[in-house]
Structures are given as structure tokens and as C-alpha cells.
XYZ file of C-alpha atoms in Angstrom:
666
model
C -65.033 15.050 -18.410
C -68.276 15.393 -19.911
C -68.288 19.460 -19.503
C -64.278 19.127 -20.857
C -65.765 19.850 -24.500
C -68.199 22.494 -23.727
C -65.360 24.410 -21.684
C -62.816 23.646 -24.964
C -65.755 25.500 -26.934
C -65.611 28.623 -25.171
C -62.803 29.903 -26.905
C -58.772 30.323 -26.932
C -57.644 31.524 -23.318
C -55.942 34.979 -22.851
C -52.449 34.684 -23.101
C -50.603 34.309 -19.502
C -47.900 36.621 -18.234
C -44.471 35.529 -18.244
C -43.520 32.681 -15.363
C -40.291 34.346 -14.439
C -40.109 37.971 -13.998
C -37.021 40.173 -12.746
C -38.670 41.768 -9.724
C -36.011 40.289 -7.132
C -32.745 41.557 -9.256
C -33.209 43.766 -12.140
C -31.586 43.842 -15.012
C -30.238 46.408 -17.716
C -28.332 45.966 -21.151
C -25.867 48.982 -21.811
C -23.896 49.225 -25.210
C -20.594 51.388 -25.343
C -20.879 53.593 -27.986
C -21.761 52.567 -31.615
C -20.146 49.138 -33.356
C -17.045 49.054 -35.490
C -16.640 46.176 -37.890
C -13.450 44.531 -36.447
C -13.167 46.109 -33.276
C -13.980 44.695 -29.523
C -17.495 46.298 -28.717
C -18.403 46.302 -24.915
C -22.104 45.291 -23.892
C -22.748 45.502 -20.116
C -25.383 43.629 -17.927
C -25.909 45.605 -14.705
C -27.762 43.784 -12.279
C -29.445 45.647 -9.239
C -30.908 43.941 -6.525
C -34.249 45.095 -5.504
C -33.159 44.263 -1.633
C -29.844 43.970 0.484
C -30.673 40.117 0.763
C -30.912 38.965 -2.606
C -27.681 37.973 -4.677
C -26.778 36.678 -7.903
C -24.027 34.473 -9.234
C -20.682 33.899 -11.125
C -20.517 31.668 -13.983
C -19.454 28.946 -11.803
C -22.116 28.733 -8.841
C -20.491 26.662 -6.789
C -22.420 23.834 -4.790
C -25.711 25.350 -5.576
C -27.072 28.152 -7.454
C -27.050 28.859 -11.357
C -25.275 30.493 -13.454
C -26.416 33.574 -16.010
C -27.702 32.112 -19.580
C -27.763 35.326 -22.378
C -29.034 34.849 -25.699
C -28.406 37.998 -27.900
C -30.428 38.753 -31.268
C -26.959 39.741 -33.533
C -26.327 39.609 -37.178
C -24.449 35.776 -37.907
C -21.160 37.500 -38.646
C -20.737 39.277 -35.321
C -18.748 37.122 -32.651
C -19.505 37.191 -29.210
C -16.806 36.671 -26.828
C -16.732 34.831 -23.368
C -18.376 37.203 -20.671
C -15.979 38.701 -18.078
C -16.841 38.761 -14.153
C -15.865 41.190 -11.280
C -14.288 38.891 -8.478
C -17.097 36.770 -6.971
C -17.686 36.468 -3.050
C -18.027 33.538 -0.950
C -21.336 32.333 0.788
C -20.924 28.958 2.954
C -24.156 27.606 4.378
C -24.187 24.150 6.048
C -21.001 23.226 4.466
C -22.024 24.197 0.792
C -19.881 27.014 -0.867
C -21.717 29.271 -3.387
C -19.817 31.728 -5.374
C -22.056 35.067 -5.217
C -22.495 38.484 -5.651
C -24.036 40.993 -3.302
C -25.526 44.323 -4.321
C -25.297 45.623 -7.675
C -22.938 44.161 -9.958
C -22.076 44.258 -13.657
C -20.894 41.273 -16.499
C -19.147 42.707 -19.539
C -19.716 40.932 -22.836
C -17.302 41.660 -25.657
C -18.478 41.592 -28.978
C -16.744 41.482 -32.394
C -18.782 43.210 -35.181
C -18.624 41.699 -38.885
C -19.043 43.661 -42.032
C -22.493 44.234 -41.018
C -21.642 46.658 -38.719
C -21.707 49.505 -41.062
C -25.346 49.184 -41.662
C -26.843 48.201 -38.225
C -28.922 50.374 -37.076
C -29.786 48.661 -33.477
C -30.379 48.191 -30.784
C -28.939 44.762 -29.686
C -31.875 42.893 -28.272
C -31.803 39.287 -26.645
C -33.331 37.542 -23.412
C -31.100 36.478 -19.968
C -32.002 33.728 -17.512
C -30.275 33.822 -14.109
C -31.205 33.140 -10.236
C -32.014 35.482 -7.694
C -31.383 34.178 -3.826
C -31.840 34.907 -0.297
C -33.642 32.683 2.194
C -35.238 30.990 -1.266
C -34.200 31.116 -4.505
C -36.285 32.608 -7.523
C -35.909 32.329 -11.009
C -35.395 35.413 -13.064
C -35.884 36.264 -16.777
C -35.596 39.653 -18.701
C -36.166 40.689 -22.455
C -32.934 42.793 -23.420
C -33.142 46.023 -25.311
C -29.436 47.915 -25.235
C -29.533 51.445 -24.153
C -26.521 53.994 -24.485
C -24.722 55.371 -21.328
C -23.731 53.597 -18.562
C -20.590 53.968 -16.578
C -18.048 51.470 -18.284
C -14.866 52.963 -17.047
C -16.221 51.706 -13.384
C -17.380 48.768 -14.322
C -14.334 47.635 -16.639
C -12.277 48.654 -13.191
C -14.713 46.290 -11.357
C -13.997 43.139 -13.782
C -10.720 40.760 -12.843
C -8.141 41.554 -15.030
C -6.380 38.199 -16.955
C -2.803 37.436 -16.361
C -0.340 37.967 -19.122
C 1.305 34.532 -18.715
C -0.648 31.163 -18.511
C -0.323 28.929 -15.440
C 0.027 25.284 -15.347
C -2.143 22.438 -13.449
C -1.733 18.815 -12.813
C -4.226 16.704 -10.731
C -2.721 14.400 -8.792
C -4.449 11.769 -6.784
C -7.707 13.726 -5.367
C -5.710 16.888 -5.562
C -5.922 19.619 -7.906
C -2.313 21.505 -8.056
C -2.134 25.094 -9.940
C 0.837 27.217 -10.545
C -0.086 30.308 -10.870
C 2.428 33.389 -12.293
C 2.766 35.750 -9.697
C 5.486 38.233 -8.259
C 6.482 37.359 -4.922
C 6.034 40.938 -3.610
C 2.219 40.817 -4.514
C 0.641 40.657 -0.766
C -2.540 37.865 -0.475
C -3.934 38.817 2.773
C -6.752 36.176 1.734
C -6.273 34.090 -1.248
C -9.130 32.412 -2.783
C -9.125 30.128 -6.182
C -12.665 30.360 -7.763
C -12.201 27.563 -10.337
C -14.473 28.274 -13.383
C -14.327 24.392 -14.637
C -17.715 22.975 -13.408
C -17.702 19.641 -11.198
C -14.415 19.478 -10.777
C -13.033 20.652 -6.989
C -14.576 20.799 -3.635
C -15.645 24.277 -3.452
C -15.523 24.223 0.093
C -12.977 22.365 1.062
C -9.932 24.450 2.601
C -7.250 25.507 0.103
C -3.452 25.489 0.447
C -0.975 28.150 -1.135
C 2.880 28.347 -1.227
C 5.124 30.495 -2.860
C 7.879 29.159 -5.265
C 9.412 32.458 -6.423
C 7.718 34.337 -8.858
C 4.947 31.370 -9.167
C 2.000 30.675 -6.748
C 0.997 27.283 -6.102
C -2.592 26.548 -5.027
C -3.621 23.022 -4.103
C -7.451 22.033 -3.912
C -9.261 19.062 -2.767
C -11.020 17.374 -5.876
C -14.439 16.763 -6.227
C -15.678 13.283 -4.572
C -18.357 13.133 -7.033
C -16.880 15.284 -9.737
C -15.414 14.536 -13.451
C -12.014 14.021 -11.715
C -9.970 15.371 -14.912
C -9.786 18.721 -17.436
C -8.122 19.747 -20.348
C -7.758 22.937 -19.272
C -8.356 25.199 -16.521
C -9.523 28.538 -16.039
C -10.576 30.630 -12.862
C -10.137 33.924 -10.693
C -7.278 34.250 -7.781
C -8.853 36.178 -5.176
C -6.381 38.219 -3.010
C -9.306 39.779 -0.794
C -11.542 42.640 -0.526
C -12.876 42.107 -3.794
C -9.250 42.254 -5.577
C -8.337 39.587 -8.149
C -6.813 38.275 -11.467
C -8.253 36.161 -14.314
C -5.944 33.358 -15.369
C -5.650 29.994 -17.932
C -4.160 27.166 -17.492
C -2.663 24.262 -19.341
C -1.565 20.792 -18.061
C 2.011 20.785 -17.235
C 4.676 20.059 -14.214
C 3.500 22.232 -10.713
C 6.511 22.965 -8.595
C 6.346 21.052 -5.289
C 7.535 22.831 -1.879
C 7.612 26.497 -1.150
C 6.809 28.968 1.573
C 3.642 28.397 3.120
C 1.331 31.502 2.340
C -2.405 30.252 3.264
C -3.698 27.177 4.454
C -6.475 25.287 6.606
C -6.994 27.260 9.923
C -6.816 24.335 11.958
C -3.589 22.972 10.698
C -0.883 25.809 12.229
C 2.604 25.359 10.945
C 5.088 24.033 13.845
C 8.126 27.251 15.056
C 11.088 26.853 13.340
C 12.826 26.136 16.544
C 10.812 22.971 17.300
C 11.504 22.085 13.792
C 15.511 22.684 14.517
C 15.170 20.700 17.667
C 13.609 17.739 15.736
C 16.085 17.468 12.953
C 18.935 17.258 15.897
C 17.142 14.711 17.484
C 16.374 12.529 14.792
C 19.808 12.664 13.320
C 21.047 11.758 16.970
C 18.385 8.959 17.514
C 19.567 8.051 13.671
C 22.688 6.591 15.351
C 20.842 3.625 17.278
C 18.049 2.981 14.537
C 18.203 -0.329 12.642
C 18.985 1.648 9.432
C 22.581 2.783 10.947
C 23.458 -0.818 11.963
C 24.925 -2.479 8.885
C 27.510 0.873 8.839
C 28.582 0.720 12.586
C 31.695 -0.762 11.177
C 32.782 2.583 9.452
C 32.277 4.229 12.735
C 33.431 1.742 15.455
C 37.096 2.079 13.210
C 36.977 5.783 13.855
C 36.011 5.302 17.252
C 38.835 3.127 18.022
C 41.240 5.810 16.601
C 39.767 8.856 17.944
C 41.986 8.357 21.261
C 45.076 8.234 19.924
C 45.721 12.262 20.587
C 43.850 15.044 21.346
C 44.384 17.021 18.045
C 43.567 14.113 16.115
C 40.663 13.213 17.988
C 39.346 17.020 17.309
C 40.575 16.730 13.644
C 38.710 13.566 13.321
C 35.642 14.721 14.737
C 35.495 17.860 12.788
C 36.498 16.144 9.203
C 33.603 13.460 10.435
C 31.100 15.993 11.097
C 31.662 18.092 7.889
C 31.397 15.163 6.110
C 27.788 14.092 7.585
C 26.651 17.813 7.066
C 27.869 18.106 3.570
C 26.311 14.711 2.373
C 22.914 15.747 3.965
C 22.916 19.126 2.445
C 23.922 17.919 -0.936
C 21.116 15.286 -0.549
C 18.762 18.071 0.729
C 19.444 20.391 -1.988
C 19.596 18.137 -4.736
C 15.916 16.790 -3.287
C 14.417 20.268 -3.226
C 15.711 21.038 -6.743
C 14.150 18.311 -8.080
C 10.937 18.867 -6.570
C 11.124 22.222 -7.393
C 11.490 20.753 -11.174
C 8.083 19.007 -10.599
C 9.683 15.523 -9.946
C 7.371 13.525 -7.068
C 10.436 12.349 -5.096
C 11.028 12.010 -1.428
C 13.566 11.531 1.550
C 15.774 8.594 0.167
C 15.425 8.969 -3.399
C 18.798 8.183 -3.882
C 18.067 4.409 -3.245
C 15.136 4.339 -5.673
C 17.812 4.649 -8.738
C 19.186 1.374 -9.625
C 22.338 2.922 -10.600
C 23.168 4.620 -7.258
C 22.419 0.815 -5.698
C 24.745 -0.652 -7.618
C 27.710 2.105 -6.913
C 27.068 1.892 -3.462
C 27.020 -2.112 -3.943
C 30.404 -2.059 -5.674
C 31.778 0.544 -2.737
C 30.568 -1.685 0.281
C 32.141 -4.581 -1.597
C 35.507 -2.779 -1.794
C 35.442 -1.645 1.875
C 34.435 -5.225 2.976
C 37.495 -6.701 1.271
C 39.681 -3.870 2.432
C 38.904 -4.473 5.872
C 38.995 -8.102 5.668
C 42.665 -7.912 4.576
C 42.652 -8.545 1.055
C 44.285 -5.709 0.360
C 45.312 -2.212 1.809
C 45.636 0.596 -0.427
C 45.928 4.180 0.674
C 43.238 5.541 -2.117
C 40.733 3.392 -0.731
C 41.378 2.426 2.691
C 39.285 3.849 5.542
C 42.153 6.153 6.206
C 42.309 7.547 2.499
C 46.052 8.660 3.071
C 44.902 10.380 6.005
C 43.208 10.890 9.063
C 40.791 13.665 8.349
C 40.438 12.611 5.155
C 39.250 9.497 5.857
C 36.874 10.534 8.429
C 35.604 13.010 6.170
C 34.867 10.199 3.292
C 33.701 7.911 6.492
C 30.966 10.722 7.298
C 30.112 10.952 3.537
C 29.022 7.400 3.487
C 27.162 7.183 6.834
C 25.425 9.779 5.995
C 24.293 8.741 2.161
C 23.812 5.343 3.428
C 22.214 5.756 6.945
C 19.597 8.465 6.055
C 17.234 6.839 3.870
C 14.690 5.774 6.698
C 13.190 8.055 8.858
C 13.418 8.180 12.656
C 11.696 9.429 15.220
C 11.355 13.392 15.366
C 12.393 13.017 11.663
C 8.922 12.984 9.945
C 7.893 16.356 10.945
C 11.141 18.132 10.202
C 11.636 16.866 6.939
C 8.082 16.954 6.084
C 8.254 20.595 7.411
C 11.887 21.191 5.131
C 9.979 19.957 1.828
C 7.494 22.802 2.100
C 9.869 25.713 4.008
C 11.970 28.676 2.021
C 14.955 26.770 0.484
C 17.286 28.824 3.263
C 15.132 27.287 6.002
C 14.907 23.924 4.896
C 18.668 23.351 4.300
C 19.102 24.617 7.622
C 16.786 21.653 8.612
C 19.026 19.227 6.659
C 22.203 20.791 8.194
C 20.906 20.055 11.704
C 19.669 16.392 10.693
C 23.513 15.764 9.667
C 24.455 17.732 12.859
C 22.903 15.441 14.760
C 23.988 12.260 13.503
C 27.386 13.220 13.645
C 27.026 14.768 17.356
C 28.293 11.566 19.218
C 31.583 11.585 17.087
C 31.891 15.344 17.438
C 31.473 15.255 21.318
C 34.008 12.368 21.593
C 36.607 14.820 19.941
C 36.144 17.689 22.113
C 35.150 16.253 25.761
C 38.193 14.266 27.076
C 36.180 12.780 29.444
C 34.667 10.808 26.913
C 37.860 9.741 25.056
C 38.993 8.245 28.046
C 36.520 6.025 28.198
C 37.850 4.599 24.916
C 40.211 1.743 25.227
C 43.811 2.393 24.454
C 44.741 1.716 20.527
C 46.656 -1.354 20.202
C 46.703 -4.465 18.161
C 43.690 -5.253 18.861
C 42.472 -2.618 16.365
C 43.593 -4.794 13.418
C 41.515 -7.528 14.804
C 38.407 -5.707 15.361
C 38.615 -4.177 11.635
C 38.561 -7.528 10.185
C 35.636 -8.607 12.626
C 34.122 -5.454 11.359
C 34.082 -6.941 7.608
C 31.463 -8.946 8.703
C 28.699 -6.066 9.087
C 29.862 -4.477 6.078
C 29.578 -7.872 3.792
C 25.976 -8.111 5.175
C 25.571 -4.369 3.985
C 26.995 -5.355 0.506
C 24.617 -8.804 0.539
C 21.659 -6.064 1.528
C 22.531 -4.000 -1.318
C 22.840 -6.721 -3.877
C 19.459 -8.262 -2.913
C 18.187 -4.528 -3.174
C 19.606 -4.224 -6.668
C 17.639 -7.622 -7.673
C 14.694 -6.156 -6.419
C 15.046 -2.696 -8.198
C 16.040 -4.151 -11.461
C 15.763 -8.069 -11.630
C 17.977 -11.178 -11.320
C 19.874 -10.383 -14.645
C 20.367 -6.959 -13.366
C 21.557 -8.264 -10.121
C 23.907 -10.872 -11.904
C 25.968 -8.480 -13.772
C 26.080 -5.629 -11.115
C 27.939 -8.664 -9.131
C 30.308 -9.359 -11.894
C 31.297 -5.429 -12.037
C 31.952 -6.044 -8.177
C 34.066 -8.867 -8.802
C 36.270 -6.912 -11.723
C 36.825 -4.160 -9.145
C 37.678 -6.196 -6.361
C 39.845 -8.131 -8.500
C 41.413 -4.980 -10.034
C 42.106 -3.830 -6.402
C 43.621 -6.681 -5.333
C 45.936 -7.119 -8.054
C 46.744 -3.333 -7.531
C 47.345 -3.853 -3.840
C 49.871 -6.653 -4.529
C 51.734 -4.655 -7.145
C 52.082 -1.410 -5.151
C 53.500 -3.560 -2.221
C 56.302 -4.999 -4.542
C 57.336 -1.385 -5.427
C 55.731 -1.926 -8.940
C 53.754 0.404 -10.902
C 50.290 -0.311 -9.820
C 47.289 2.072 -10.918
C 47.414 1.016 -14.526
C 47.213 -2.728 -13.726
C 43.874 -1.456 -12.113
C 42.844 -0.213 -15.111
C 43.472 -3.005 -17.132
C 41.767 -5.689 -15.024
C 38.689 -3.688 -14.280
C 38.330 -1.973 -17.790
C 36.599 -5.167 -19.113
C 33.794 -5.964 -16.325
C 33.260 -2.146 -16.296
C 32.569 -2.245 -20.211
C 30.352 -5.257 -19.813
C 28.516 -3.500 -16.752
C 27.963 -0.176 -18.700
C 26.629 -2.460 -21.828
C 24.884 -5.153 -20.133
C 23.257 -3.144 -16.991
C 20.605 -1.118 -19.367
C 20.056 -3.876 -21.610
C 18.897 -6.487 -18.894
C 17.061 -3.701 -16.606
C 13.644 -4.835 -15.588
C 11.351 -1.956 -14.121
C 9.548 -3.437 -11.017
C 6.018 -3.654 -11.414
C 3.113 -3.108 -8.692
C 2.904 -6.103 -6.547
C 1.144 -7.375 -3.674
C 3.601 -7.823 -1.088
C 3.689 -11.468 0.840
C 1.733 -10.849 4.179
C 0.233 -13.244 6.331
C -2.100 -9.904 6.929
C -3.598 -10.314 3.275
C -2.828 -6.618 2.411
C -3.357 -5.564 -0.720
C -1.517 -2.785 -2.875
C -2.354 0.869 -2.116
C -3.927 2.953 -4.037
C -6.280 5.899 -3.592
C -9.475 4.067 -4.934
C -8.248 1.143 -2.735
C -8.294 3.045 0.300
C -11.568 4.887 -0.046
C -13.105 1.550 -0.923
C -11.742 0.087 2.225
C -13.186 3.194 4.439
C -16.101 3.335 2.891
C -16.895 -0.526 4.133
C -17.083 1.274 7.762
C -14.167 -1.258 8.974
C -10.695 0.061 10.282
C -7.871 0.198 7.784
C -4.303 -0.016 8.352
C -2.076 1.703 5.874
C 1.825 1.434 5.946
C 4.159 2.443 3.649
C 7.706 0.192 3.288
C 10.689 -0.085 1.039
C 13.074 -2.832 0.491
C 15.936 -0.713 1.389
C 14.381 0.374 4.363
C 15.919 -1.525 7.445
C 13.755 -0.115 9.936
C 10.587 -0.807 8.078
C 11.936 -4.460 7.757
C 12.410 -4.691 11.599
C 8.958 -3.612 12.085
C 7.598 -5.842 10.000
C 9.101 -8.556 11.687
C 8.464 -7.537 15.066
C 4.813 -6.053 14.948
C 3.422 -6.281 11.463
C 3.669 -9.930 10.308
C 2.896 -12.063 13.128
C 0.458 -14.215 14.432
C -0.872 -12.097 17.224
C -1.642 -9.193 14.633
C -3.356 -11.530 12.329
C -5.729 -12.801 14.880
C -6.616 -9.115 16.198
C -6.961 -7.921 12.577
C -9.306 -10.872 11.285
C -11.488 -10.412 14.989
C -11.446 -6.415 14.284
C -12.198 -6.608 10.581
C -9.470 -4.802 9.961
C -8.542 -4.182 5.816
C -4.636 -3.905 5.293
C -3.413 -2.048 2.162
C 0.586 -1.573 1.960
C 2.411 0.946 -0.002
C 6.058 -0.377 -1.950
C 8.020 2.426 -2.030
C 10.957 0.762 -3.254
C 11.148 1.743 -6.754
C 9.770 5.763 -7.347
C 5.969 5.898 -6.985
C 4.642 9.275 -7.982
C 1.158 8.748 -6.328
C 3.092 7.380 -3.233
C 5.431 10.218 -3.245
C 2.149 13.000 -3.524
C 0.249 10.443 -0.667
C 3.286 10.634 1.653
C 3.488 14.831 0.973
C 0.042 15.225 1.671
C 0.561 13.538 5.300
C 3.419 15.649 6.265
C 6.051 12.948 5.714
C 9.262 13.099 3.687
C 10.106 9.017 3.430
C 9.366 5.784 4.984
C 8.364 3.775 7.437
C 4.701 5.597 7.680
C 1.706 3.700 9.708
C -1.649 5.059 9.391
C -4.395 4.009 11.153
C -7.978 4.626 10.246
C -10.610 4.312 12.741
C -14.407 3.521 11.269
C -16.076 6.773 10.393
C -12.951 8.708 11.418
C -12.127 12.050 9.230
C -8.629 11.737 9.499
C -6.242 9.009 10.093
C -4.074 8.328 13.608
C -0.194 8.334 12.594
C 1.544 5.565 14.194
C 4.875 5.817 15.848
C 7.631 4.857 13.583
C 9.202 2.277 15.727
C 6.693 -0.139 16.164
C 6.438 -2.492 19.483
C 5.244 -5.969 19.212
C 1.833 -5.744 20.319
C 1.112 -2.095 19.260
C -0.812 -2.949 16.329
C -3.005 -6.089 18.158
C -3.679 -3.346 20.940
C -5.217 -0.800 18.372
C -7.174 -3.223 16.483
C -8.609 -4.294 19.821
C -9.860 -0.767 21.037
C -11.667 -0.656 17.523
C -13.626 -3.820 18.031
């Protein structure tokens, strides 16, 4: 310390050499011709590694690295555009992905000179800082002075060209979805999206690609520690072999579904024939699922009448099958069309719409009154004026009401149908309907099966009266669902509408039996009720709000944040999705979930329970279901402590299944 003043008096030290050089990757600045005011003038930064192991970086270097920082000394009236890069390469080390360039590469910088270009003598100077990496990373720095020459034709050809149409993107949960306009005929041997936005996506995560016509839809997981939002998006879509295009995207709807192009290597798509068998088996088993129990009355009457004659049995079997298959195709086509338009909906979307539920309530109440003998009109009876039309209408209604819940084998088939091309998806929906109608189709064409049925007789009328009971229960369930979707005043007005329609049908039936003009009377009686409902229903409708369902398991409402927090605790997590219109869900809840044995086992194992209520449309739940390959509810997921992926439990739960699963994780 005493010697320090003497050292300071020795004089100013000699200037030191720059801390960083450009010895690992050399850089040279080139200018294309002479600058002209108002016209684009290209500068080129040509990088040349000193050895093959050194590489540079794209503007977004990925999980590590650093992009280029360029400073040019230009007149103030000159404008410097965004640098244009070649298609980068992927380098993955220890689970981290970098966006790099191996070998020589060139970055073009567009400049628009101002009026001072006429007197500009040049050359352009500046500095550039960048990074060179191999086993180690070394910062590089170079002072620049533009020179003439350079192979601009080759360098320009290596730059990713821009698309002439803007794309769209949406952030849904933990996934970035991008719709990139791209001709369907363009080959994609190894697609990958390099996102220019910093700290947005998980670069090393698998990317999934699907085609929806002339649009390529890319799905990329978000960075868990990133910003999670963006106002605009830019990037490069690489096709493979250094070929790609530059794109820009704005916020907007991104279509769902489409034909898979590429995705995670560990999740191959099932073969189409296995999906077809799954749809057939799922539709067949739907006949014995709790979802279908309330409408078995319609099928039971058709079953009793199927033994009248062979010709009638075959005709009714075909008509019923046509009704079921047509309903499934119609629902499937509408579902695919809405999802392609950006709607986040899933299977059973029809029972998430209050208007549809009110219409079903009116229909179920009318059928109940018809079965009970309150009236008997050809236009509303189960026969609908003829055996074939009656069977066809029964099939339509059976499929429309019975398909909301997904049963065994249906989940994989319907989940895949949302991702397959439209013709294959519709084939799966048709096979689902064929499976649902198969028992009645076999009765129509297999005489030994028909001979097992009781002979038609007076008992059929008594049986029809008895079948009014399950139809009445169906009507009550739909009334309850109406209240759940729109509130109590909404349900009360819907009940007034039901009363008006049933009263109008009763009066019409009485007049028709007396041989008088009947249908104008129906209009006179029902019209005031219909007008009151059309005005009153929208005015009192109250959308259901997110709420915790009453549960002895202390279940919390589902959200991605709640799921992430629960999994971070290191304890098991049970996540299930349900809906008030799903009878299978209700049966499972009564038989396996809301049980004291389940509660005790969960408390002992420290299980966190989350529940997603899909009674009304919920885009976050729909997106999550789609990610799990599920088209509808019920869905039961078990997250073991520290497990990478959840275990999907059966859709029909046995009473002790959850308790046993919790005991296994203790």
C-alpha cells in the first residue's frame, strides 16, 4: 500500500489489446454496389469459422448462447432493417437446444439510404459482437469496414424467404399453436419451427404438426419460466436439409384437428383399423352404459315390435340403423367444422348449449305424455305414421341423447377422430353409430334372435305405459340440467314451455279423435307459451360460473396453475373431468369417488383432488382434454409423485379402484 503512490508516478500504462478478438470465427462486411437514396441496399456479414468445431448462433440462440449485436456508423437519415438469417440448425446437449450455424454462414442486413446517399463516399464502418462455441464458448468482437464484392447471389439464396401471407397464433394453456399458410402439396420431411421471440417456448420440447387444408398447424409447449405471452410472433419454419421459410403471425383463431404430419417419436398414431374396431366396440358397449339407460324405453318398444314379420323387422332394423348413423355423422361433421373454425369444443357439445337442452326437454316430456296415453297422435307417436319412419326417428333421438358420455374403447377412437383427415374422422363417427345400432340390426336380419322375443300382443300397450317412467326420469334429468346451465328462472320458463306444448298436443289429440280440424288448435294453444319462452328464456339466462363441486374429497376446481401447484407438492394428484349431463360420470362419482373409503385412503396418502366441470362450454378444459387424446368425459387422470406423465384410469370405475391406487402410492 505504501508503494502504490510511487507506482502511480511511473506514468500512464500502455493501452491494452482488445479483450475479445475474432480468431475463432472471422467476420467480413461486404456491400452490394453503391447506395442509392430510397432503394434497398444490402450489406452482408460473412462469418468463417477457423476450425469445423466452432459454430455461431441465430438471432434467438435457444436455451443457451448469444445472438449477434451489430452497430453500424451510418448517416442519421439512413434506415437499417431487420437482419435476415439462413435457416439455423438444431444442436441438443443435455436436454438443451441451441439454434446454431456450422461452417461459413452469411447474414444479410438491408439498409435504405436517405437523401445524403448522393454525397456518401463510404465505406460503411461499425462493430459487431457475437459468440463462437465448441466445447467452450468465446465472445468475439470485430471492427468492420465494408468492402466491395462478395457472392450476394448465393448468400441471398441461402436466406429463408418470407411467406407472402401472415399466419395466426394462439396461446392455449401451456401450448403455443401457430397456423402457417402453406400449400398442402409442399413436402415436409423434417419440420421444425424456430421461434424468434425470446423466452416464449420450450425449444427442446417435441413439436407437433398437422395439416388443415393449406394451413400447417404447429403446436409447441411454452417455456415454464418464460413470459407466456406475445403480441406478435416471428420465426422460421424449417422443412429439413437447410430449407425453410420466414413467417410472421398475429393473434387469431387457429384451426383444430387436421392430418398429423409430424410429432413426438414416442407417441405413434394407432392404426386406422384399430380405431375403427374401437369405435364399433365403443358404440356397441354404449347400449349398456348408464348414459343410455334413460332412453331404453324407446328401444324397448321397437324391440317388441321387431318380431311382427321378417320384412318389418328388417325394415325397422335398417331404418333405426340409418337414424343412428346419420345422427352420429351429423354430430361428428358439425363438431369437426366448428373446431376447424377455431371453436374449442368436444364430444357432447350439444348438451353444453342451453337451447338444445330445452328442445330435448320438450321432446322428452312430449314422448313421456305420449307413452302414458295422454294423447296418441301419428305425428308425434313413436311410429310417426309408419314403422320405418318411427324406427328412423327413434335412432336419431337415441344417438343424439346417448352419445354425450364416452364409454370404453370410445375415448381413443373419438380423440383420434379430432386429429385425422375429415374422411377418416367421419368414418369413425359412422362406425360409432353402427356399433350403437348393431343389436337392432342383428335382430332384423337374424331370425333365431327374433324368435327369442315375446310375441306381439296386448302386453305391448301395457309395456308402453310402463316405459313412460324412464322417459319421465329423462325429462326430469333434462330439467335439472336446464337449471344447471341457465339458472332456476331459466328452468322455470322452460317448464312453462313444456306445459304449453303438452297441453297443445293434448287438445289436438282430443279434437283429432272427434274428427275435427286439430292442428290449428295446437297452434292457438301453444303459440302464447312459445312466444313467452322466446322472450323470457334469453332475458333470464344466467351463465354458470366456475365453482367448486360439493365433494367429500375437498376437490378444488381444475386449472393448469392449480395442477402445476399440486404436482409441485410432490404428493399424488387425482384429476377428473365430469359434467352434469354425463350419466356415466354421475354413476362413477356415486360408486367410486364420493365414498368414505376413498376419502380415507386419499387422506392417508396425501392425495390432492382436482375436478374439471365441463357442464357448460369451457375452452381451457376442452384444450386440456384434446391434449390428453380425449374427446369427451368422463376422464380420470392419476399423477403419481414425480411422474412425468399421468396414468389414465378406466372410464368405468370400480368401487375400490381409487382407494387401491392411493394405497399403492403411499
